[in-house]
mmCIF file of C-alpha atoms in Angstrom:
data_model
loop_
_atom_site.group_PDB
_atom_site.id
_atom_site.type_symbol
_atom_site.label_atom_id
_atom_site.label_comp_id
_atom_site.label_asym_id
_atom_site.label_seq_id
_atom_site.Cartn_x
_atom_site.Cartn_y
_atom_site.Cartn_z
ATOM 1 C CA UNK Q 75 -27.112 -31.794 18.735
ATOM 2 C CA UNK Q 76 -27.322 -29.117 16.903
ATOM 3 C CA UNK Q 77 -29.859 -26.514 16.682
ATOM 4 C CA UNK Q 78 -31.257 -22.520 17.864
ATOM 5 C CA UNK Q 79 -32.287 -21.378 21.269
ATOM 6 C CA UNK Q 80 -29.319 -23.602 22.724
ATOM 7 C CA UNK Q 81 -29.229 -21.349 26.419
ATOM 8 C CA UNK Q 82 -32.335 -23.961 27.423
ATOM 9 C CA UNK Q 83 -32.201 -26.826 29.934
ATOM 10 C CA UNK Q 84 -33.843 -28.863 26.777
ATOM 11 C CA UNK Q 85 -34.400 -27.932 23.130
ATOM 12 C CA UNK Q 86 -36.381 -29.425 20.077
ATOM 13 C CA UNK Q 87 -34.958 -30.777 17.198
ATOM 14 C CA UNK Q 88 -35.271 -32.520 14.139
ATOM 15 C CA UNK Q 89 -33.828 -36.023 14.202
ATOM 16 C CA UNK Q 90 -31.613 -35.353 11.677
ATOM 17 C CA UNK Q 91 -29.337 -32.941 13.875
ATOM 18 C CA UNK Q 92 -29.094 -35.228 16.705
ATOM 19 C CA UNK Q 93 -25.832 -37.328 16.390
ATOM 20 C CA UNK Q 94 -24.387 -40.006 18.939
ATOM 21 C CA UNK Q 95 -21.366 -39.429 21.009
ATOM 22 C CA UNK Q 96 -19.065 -42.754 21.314
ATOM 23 C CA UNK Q 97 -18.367 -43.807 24.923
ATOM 24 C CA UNK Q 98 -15.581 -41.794 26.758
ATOM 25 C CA UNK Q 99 -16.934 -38.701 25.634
ATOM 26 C CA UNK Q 100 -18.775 -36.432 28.345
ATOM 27 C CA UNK Q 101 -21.602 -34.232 27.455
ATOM 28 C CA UNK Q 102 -19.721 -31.092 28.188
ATOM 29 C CA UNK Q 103 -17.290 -31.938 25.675
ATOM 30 C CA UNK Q 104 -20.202 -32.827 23.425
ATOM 31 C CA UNK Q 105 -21.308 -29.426 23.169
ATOM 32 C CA UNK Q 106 -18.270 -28.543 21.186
ATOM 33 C CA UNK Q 107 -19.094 -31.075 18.598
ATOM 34 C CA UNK Q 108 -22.009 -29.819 16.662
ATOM 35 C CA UNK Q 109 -20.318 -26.596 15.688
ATOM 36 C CA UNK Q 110 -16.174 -26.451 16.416
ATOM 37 C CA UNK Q 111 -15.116 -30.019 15.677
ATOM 38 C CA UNK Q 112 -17.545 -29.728 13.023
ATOM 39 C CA UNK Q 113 -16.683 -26.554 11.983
ATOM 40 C CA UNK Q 114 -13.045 -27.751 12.307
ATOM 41 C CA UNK Q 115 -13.420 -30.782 9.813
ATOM 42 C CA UNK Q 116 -16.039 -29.004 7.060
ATOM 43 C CA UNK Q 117 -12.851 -26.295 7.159
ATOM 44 C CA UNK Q 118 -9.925 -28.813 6.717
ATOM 45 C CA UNK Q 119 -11.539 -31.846 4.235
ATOM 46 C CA UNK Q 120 -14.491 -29.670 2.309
ATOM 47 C CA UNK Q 121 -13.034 -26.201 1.902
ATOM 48 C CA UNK Q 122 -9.324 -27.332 2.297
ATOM 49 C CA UNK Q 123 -9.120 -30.127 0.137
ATOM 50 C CA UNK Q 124 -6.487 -31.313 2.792
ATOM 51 C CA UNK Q 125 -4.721 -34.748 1.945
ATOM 52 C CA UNK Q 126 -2.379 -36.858 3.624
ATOM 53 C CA UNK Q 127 0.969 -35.091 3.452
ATOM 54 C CA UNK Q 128 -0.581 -31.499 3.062
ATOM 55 C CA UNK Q 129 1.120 -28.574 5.045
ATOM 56 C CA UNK Q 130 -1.353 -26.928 6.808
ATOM 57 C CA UNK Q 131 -1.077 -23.743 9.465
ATOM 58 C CA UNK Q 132 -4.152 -22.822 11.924
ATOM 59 C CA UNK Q 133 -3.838 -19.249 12.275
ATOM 60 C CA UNK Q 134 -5.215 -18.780 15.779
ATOM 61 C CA UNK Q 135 -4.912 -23.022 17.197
ATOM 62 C CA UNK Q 136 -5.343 -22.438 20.561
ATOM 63 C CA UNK Q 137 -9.600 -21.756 20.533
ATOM 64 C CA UNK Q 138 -12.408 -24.507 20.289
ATOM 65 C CA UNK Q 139 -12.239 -24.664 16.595
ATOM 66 C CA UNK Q 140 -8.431 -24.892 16.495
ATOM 67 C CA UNK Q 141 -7.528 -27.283 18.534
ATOM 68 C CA UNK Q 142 -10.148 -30.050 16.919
ATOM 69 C CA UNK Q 143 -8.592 -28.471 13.471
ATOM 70 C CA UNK Q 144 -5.190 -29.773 15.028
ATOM 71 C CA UNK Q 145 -6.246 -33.485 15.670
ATOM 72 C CA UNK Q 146 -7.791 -34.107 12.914
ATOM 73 C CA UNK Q 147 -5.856 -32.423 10.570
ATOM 74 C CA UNK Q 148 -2.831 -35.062 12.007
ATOM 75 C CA UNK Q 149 -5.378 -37.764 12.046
ATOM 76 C CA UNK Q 150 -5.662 -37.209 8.277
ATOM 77 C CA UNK Q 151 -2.008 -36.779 7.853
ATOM 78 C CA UNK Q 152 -0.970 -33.882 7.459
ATOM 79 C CA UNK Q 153 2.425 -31.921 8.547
ATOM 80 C CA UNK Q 154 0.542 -28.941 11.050
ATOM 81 C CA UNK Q 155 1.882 -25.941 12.321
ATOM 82 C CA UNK Q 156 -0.537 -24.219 15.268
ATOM 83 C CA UNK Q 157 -0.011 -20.236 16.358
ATOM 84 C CA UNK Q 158 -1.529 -19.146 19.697
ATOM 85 C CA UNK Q 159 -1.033 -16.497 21.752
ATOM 86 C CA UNK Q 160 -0.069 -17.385 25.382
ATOM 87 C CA UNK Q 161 2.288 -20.155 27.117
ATOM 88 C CA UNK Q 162 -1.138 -21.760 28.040
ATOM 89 C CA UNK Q 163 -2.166 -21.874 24.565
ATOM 90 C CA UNK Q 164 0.852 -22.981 22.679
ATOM 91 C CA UNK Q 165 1.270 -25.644 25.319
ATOM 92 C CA UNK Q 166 -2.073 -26.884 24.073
ATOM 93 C CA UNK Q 167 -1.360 -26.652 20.497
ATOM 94 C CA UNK Q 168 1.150 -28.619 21.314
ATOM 95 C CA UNK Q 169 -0.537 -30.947 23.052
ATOM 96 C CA UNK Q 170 -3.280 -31.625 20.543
ATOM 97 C CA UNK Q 171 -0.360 -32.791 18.393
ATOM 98 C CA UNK Q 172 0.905 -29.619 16.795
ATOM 99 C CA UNK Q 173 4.645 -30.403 14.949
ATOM 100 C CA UNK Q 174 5.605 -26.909 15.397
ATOM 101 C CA UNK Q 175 3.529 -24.212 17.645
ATOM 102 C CA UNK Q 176 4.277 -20.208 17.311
ATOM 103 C CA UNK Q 177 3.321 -17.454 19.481
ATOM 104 C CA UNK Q 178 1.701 -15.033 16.807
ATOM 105 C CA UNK Q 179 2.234 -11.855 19.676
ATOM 106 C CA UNK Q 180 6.170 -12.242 19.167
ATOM 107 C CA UNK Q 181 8.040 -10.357 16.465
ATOM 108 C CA UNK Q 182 9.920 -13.266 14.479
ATOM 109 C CA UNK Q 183 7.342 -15.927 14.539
ATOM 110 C CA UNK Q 184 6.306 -15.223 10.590
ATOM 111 C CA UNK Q 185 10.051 -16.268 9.778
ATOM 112 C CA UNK Q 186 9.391 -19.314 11.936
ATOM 113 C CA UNK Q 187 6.360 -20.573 9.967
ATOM 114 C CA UNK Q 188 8.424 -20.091 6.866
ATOM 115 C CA UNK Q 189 10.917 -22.323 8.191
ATOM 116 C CA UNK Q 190 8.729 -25.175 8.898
ATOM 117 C CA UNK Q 191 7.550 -24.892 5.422
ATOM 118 C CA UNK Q 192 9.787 -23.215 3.221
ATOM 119 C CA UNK Q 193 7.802 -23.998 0.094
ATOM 120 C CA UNK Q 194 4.635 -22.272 1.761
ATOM 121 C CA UNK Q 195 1.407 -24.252 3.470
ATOM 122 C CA UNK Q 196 -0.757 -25.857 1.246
ATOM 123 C CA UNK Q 197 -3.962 -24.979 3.325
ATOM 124 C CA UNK Q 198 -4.484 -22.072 5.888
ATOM 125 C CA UNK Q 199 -6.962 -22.096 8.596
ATOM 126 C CA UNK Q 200 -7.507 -18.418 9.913
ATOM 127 C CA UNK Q 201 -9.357 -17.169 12.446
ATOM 128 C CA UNK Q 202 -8.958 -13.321 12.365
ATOM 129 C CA UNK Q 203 -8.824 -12.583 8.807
ATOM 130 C CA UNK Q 204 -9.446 -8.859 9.266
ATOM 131 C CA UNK Q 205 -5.703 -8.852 10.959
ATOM 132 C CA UNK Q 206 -4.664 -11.652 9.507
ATOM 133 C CA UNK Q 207 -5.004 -12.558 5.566
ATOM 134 C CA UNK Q 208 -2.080 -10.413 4.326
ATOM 135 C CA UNK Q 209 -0.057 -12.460 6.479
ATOM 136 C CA UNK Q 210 -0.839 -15.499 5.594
ATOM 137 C CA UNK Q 211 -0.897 -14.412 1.343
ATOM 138 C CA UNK Q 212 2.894 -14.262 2.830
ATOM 139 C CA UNK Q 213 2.742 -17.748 4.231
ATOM 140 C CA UNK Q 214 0.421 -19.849 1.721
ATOM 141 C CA UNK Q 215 2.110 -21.967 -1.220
ATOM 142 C CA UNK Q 216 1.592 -21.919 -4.620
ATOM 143 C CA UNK Q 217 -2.136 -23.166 -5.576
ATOM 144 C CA UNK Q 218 -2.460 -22.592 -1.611
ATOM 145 C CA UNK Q 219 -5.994 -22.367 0.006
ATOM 146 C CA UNK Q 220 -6.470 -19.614 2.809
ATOM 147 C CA UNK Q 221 -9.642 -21.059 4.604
ATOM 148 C CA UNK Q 222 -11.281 -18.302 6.948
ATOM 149 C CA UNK Q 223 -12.954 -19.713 9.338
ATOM 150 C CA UNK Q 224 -13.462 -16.096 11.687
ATOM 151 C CA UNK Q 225 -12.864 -12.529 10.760
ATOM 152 C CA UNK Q 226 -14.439 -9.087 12.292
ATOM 153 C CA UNK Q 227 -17.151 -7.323 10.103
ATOM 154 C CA UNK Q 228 -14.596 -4.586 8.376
ATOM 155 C CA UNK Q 229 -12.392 -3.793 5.374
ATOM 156 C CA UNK Q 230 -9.361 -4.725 4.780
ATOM 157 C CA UNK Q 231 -6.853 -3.482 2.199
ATOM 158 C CA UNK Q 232 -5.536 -6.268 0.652
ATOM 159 C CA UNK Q 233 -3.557 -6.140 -3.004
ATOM 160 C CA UNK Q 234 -5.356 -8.393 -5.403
ATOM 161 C CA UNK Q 235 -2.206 -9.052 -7.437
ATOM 162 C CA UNK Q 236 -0.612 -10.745 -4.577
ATOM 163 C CA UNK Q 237 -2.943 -13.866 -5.330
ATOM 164 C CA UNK Q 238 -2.218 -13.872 -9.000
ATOM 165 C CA UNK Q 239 1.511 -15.623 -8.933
ATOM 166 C CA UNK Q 240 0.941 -18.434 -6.523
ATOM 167 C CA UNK Q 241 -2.837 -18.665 -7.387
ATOM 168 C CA UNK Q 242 -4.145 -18.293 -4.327
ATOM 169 C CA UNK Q 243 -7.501 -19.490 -3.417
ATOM 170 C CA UNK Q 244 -9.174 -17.650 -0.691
ATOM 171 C CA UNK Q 245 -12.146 -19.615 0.671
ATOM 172 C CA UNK Q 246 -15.086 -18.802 3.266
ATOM 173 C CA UNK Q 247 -15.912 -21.659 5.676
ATOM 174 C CA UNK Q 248 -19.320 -21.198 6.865
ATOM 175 C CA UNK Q 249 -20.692 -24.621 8.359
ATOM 176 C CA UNK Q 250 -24.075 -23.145 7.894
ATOM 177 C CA UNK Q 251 -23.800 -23.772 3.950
ATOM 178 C CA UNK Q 252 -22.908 -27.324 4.419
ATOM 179 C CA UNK Q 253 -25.653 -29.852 2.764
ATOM 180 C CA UNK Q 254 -27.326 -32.106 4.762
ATOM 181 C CA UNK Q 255 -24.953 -34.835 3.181
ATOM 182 C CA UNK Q 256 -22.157 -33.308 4.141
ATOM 183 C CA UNK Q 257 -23.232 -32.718 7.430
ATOM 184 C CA UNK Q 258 -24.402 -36.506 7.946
ATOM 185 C CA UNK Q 259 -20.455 -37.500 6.557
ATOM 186 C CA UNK Q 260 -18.763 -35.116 8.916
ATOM 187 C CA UNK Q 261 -20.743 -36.077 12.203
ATOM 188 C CA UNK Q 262 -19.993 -39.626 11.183
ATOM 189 C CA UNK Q 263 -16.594 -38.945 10.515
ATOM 190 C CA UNK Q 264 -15.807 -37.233 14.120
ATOM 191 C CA UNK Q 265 -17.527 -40.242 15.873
ATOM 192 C CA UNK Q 266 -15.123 -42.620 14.463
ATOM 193 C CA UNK Q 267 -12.458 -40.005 15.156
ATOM 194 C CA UNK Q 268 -13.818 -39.216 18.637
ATOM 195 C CA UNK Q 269 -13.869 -43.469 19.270
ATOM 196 C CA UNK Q 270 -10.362 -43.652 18.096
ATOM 197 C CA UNK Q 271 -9.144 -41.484 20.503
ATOM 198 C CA UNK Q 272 -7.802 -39.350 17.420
ATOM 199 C CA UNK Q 273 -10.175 -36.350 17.917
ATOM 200 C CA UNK Q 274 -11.077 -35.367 22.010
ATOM 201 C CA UNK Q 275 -12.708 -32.068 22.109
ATOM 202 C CA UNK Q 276 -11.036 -29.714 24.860
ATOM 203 C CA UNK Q 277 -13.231 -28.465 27.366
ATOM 204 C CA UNK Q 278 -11.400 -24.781 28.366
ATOM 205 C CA UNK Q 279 -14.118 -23.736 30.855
ATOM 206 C CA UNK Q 280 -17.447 -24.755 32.112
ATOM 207 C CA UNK Q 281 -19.939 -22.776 33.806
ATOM 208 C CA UNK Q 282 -23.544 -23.271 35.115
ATOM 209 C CA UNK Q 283 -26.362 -21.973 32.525
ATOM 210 C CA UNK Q 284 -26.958 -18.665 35.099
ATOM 211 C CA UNK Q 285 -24.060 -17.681 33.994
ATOM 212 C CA UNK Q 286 -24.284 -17.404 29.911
ATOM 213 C CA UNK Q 287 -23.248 -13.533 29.962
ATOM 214 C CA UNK Q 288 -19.872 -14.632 31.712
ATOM 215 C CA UNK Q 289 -19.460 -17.188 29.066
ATOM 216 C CA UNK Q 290 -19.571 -14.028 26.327
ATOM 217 C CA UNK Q 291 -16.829 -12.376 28.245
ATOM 218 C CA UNK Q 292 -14.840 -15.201 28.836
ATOM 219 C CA UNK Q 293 -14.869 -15.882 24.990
ATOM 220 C CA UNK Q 294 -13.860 -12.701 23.786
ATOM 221 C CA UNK Q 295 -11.129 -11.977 26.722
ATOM 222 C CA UNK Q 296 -10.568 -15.121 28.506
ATOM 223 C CA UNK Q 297 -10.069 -14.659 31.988
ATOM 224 C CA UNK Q 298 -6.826 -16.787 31.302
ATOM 225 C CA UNK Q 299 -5.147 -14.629 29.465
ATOM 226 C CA UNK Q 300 -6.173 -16.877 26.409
ATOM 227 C CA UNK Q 301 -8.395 -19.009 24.632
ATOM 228 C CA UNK Q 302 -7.714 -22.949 25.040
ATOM 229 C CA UNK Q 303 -10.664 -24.807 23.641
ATOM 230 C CA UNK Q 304 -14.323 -24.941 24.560
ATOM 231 C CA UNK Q 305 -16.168 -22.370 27.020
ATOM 232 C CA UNK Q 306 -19.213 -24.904 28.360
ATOM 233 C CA UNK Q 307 -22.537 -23.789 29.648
ATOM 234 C CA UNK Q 308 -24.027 -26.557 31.929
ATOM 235 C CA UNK Q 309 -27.463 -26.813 32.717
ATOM 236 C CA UNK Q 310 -28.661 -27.782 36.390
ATOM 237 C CA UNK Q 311 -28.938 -31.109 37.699
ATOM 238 C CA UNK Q 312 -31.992 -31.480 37.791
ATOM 239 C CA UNK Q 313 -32.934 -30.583 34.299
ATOM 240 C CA UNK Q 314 -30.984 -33.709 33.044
ATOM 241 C CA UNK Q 315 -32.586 -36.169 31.361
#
């Protein structure tokens, strides 16, 4: 489900943002349907244009967002190269089917990218475009798309003409903005994924409902050292239906 005022034992909501989850698919990993995998797919098929065969880089793979962008970016086909951070997190890059991972921390891993696709990435998926976007205008292909999916509220200096030769498309993904078509073909689309076994959304962390302020820290500067998929809040027991 998706929907506001989500820190609750039960919320209200409009039919229409309630979706099924197929069998085999727990309720904590449930919550990080409605807005990463989600968020994940509207990224790669609606703002990326992605098509079997595409090259296609998640800039940051290792978080809730990334690692759904991994599976079903495979699922659909495409060659995928994953950055993260931290052994834990390039091990589940890797894991979520990642051809190539790269720690983005180590000096040498831009050259390392450009060897798994020399001719560029078709589509970028990034996740810290206030540190990130003149990178990747380094790393996208010609007629490239450079999705950005997160960023920090600040300026950047970027120089325009660098989009002009390859022409570069730089795209917002804001799941928010999606119509409620889209958002009816995407939840049906990450059932049949999700029932495939193609798409299983990582559960990183869960903790009780008490403990929401934790969950903040633990997203911003996981205890782990890392991000590596979904932080859960659980409510009690006995507030199940």
């Amino acid at each position: 489900a998706s929907g506001t005022g989500t820190y609750a034992s039960h919320a209200n909501l409009d039919a229409s943002g309630v979706f099924p989850l197929p069998d085999g698919i727990s309720f904590a990993q449930g919550a990080g349907v409605g807005v990463p995998c989600a968020t994940a797919l509207y990224a790669l098929k609606h703002r990326g244009q992605v098509s079997h065969g595409s090259r296609v880089f998640i800039h940051g793979a290792s978080g809730a967002v990334g690692l759904a962008a991994v599976q079903l970016a495979k699922d659909m086909g495409c060659s995928v190269v994953g950055s993260a951070g931290t052994a834990a997190g390039l091990e589940a890059v890797v894991k979520a089917g990642a051809d190539q991972a790269v720690n983005h921390r180590e000096k040498g891993y831009l050259e390392a990218c450009k060897a798994a696709a020399p001719e560029g990435f078709d589509v970028i998926l990034e996740m810290a475009a206030h540190a990130n976007l003149a990178v990747d205008l380094q790393l996208v292909g010609q007629n490239g798309r450079i999705c950005i999916v997160g960023s920090k509220s600040q300026d950047i200096n970027i120089n325009p003409r660098t989009l002009m030769p390859k022409q570069v498309d730089v795209r917002g993904v804001f799941l928010g903005s999606a119509t409620p078509e889209e958002l009816q073909e995407i939840h049906a689309s990450l059932f049949d994924a999700m029932q495939r076994k193609a798409l299983v959304p990582v559960v990183g962390l869960e903790l009780p409902l008490q403990e929401a302020a934790k969950a903040h820290v633990e997203v911003m500067a996981p205890s782990s050292g890392g991000a590596a998929g979904n932080v859960v809040l659980l409510p009690p027991v006995e507030c199940n239906l």
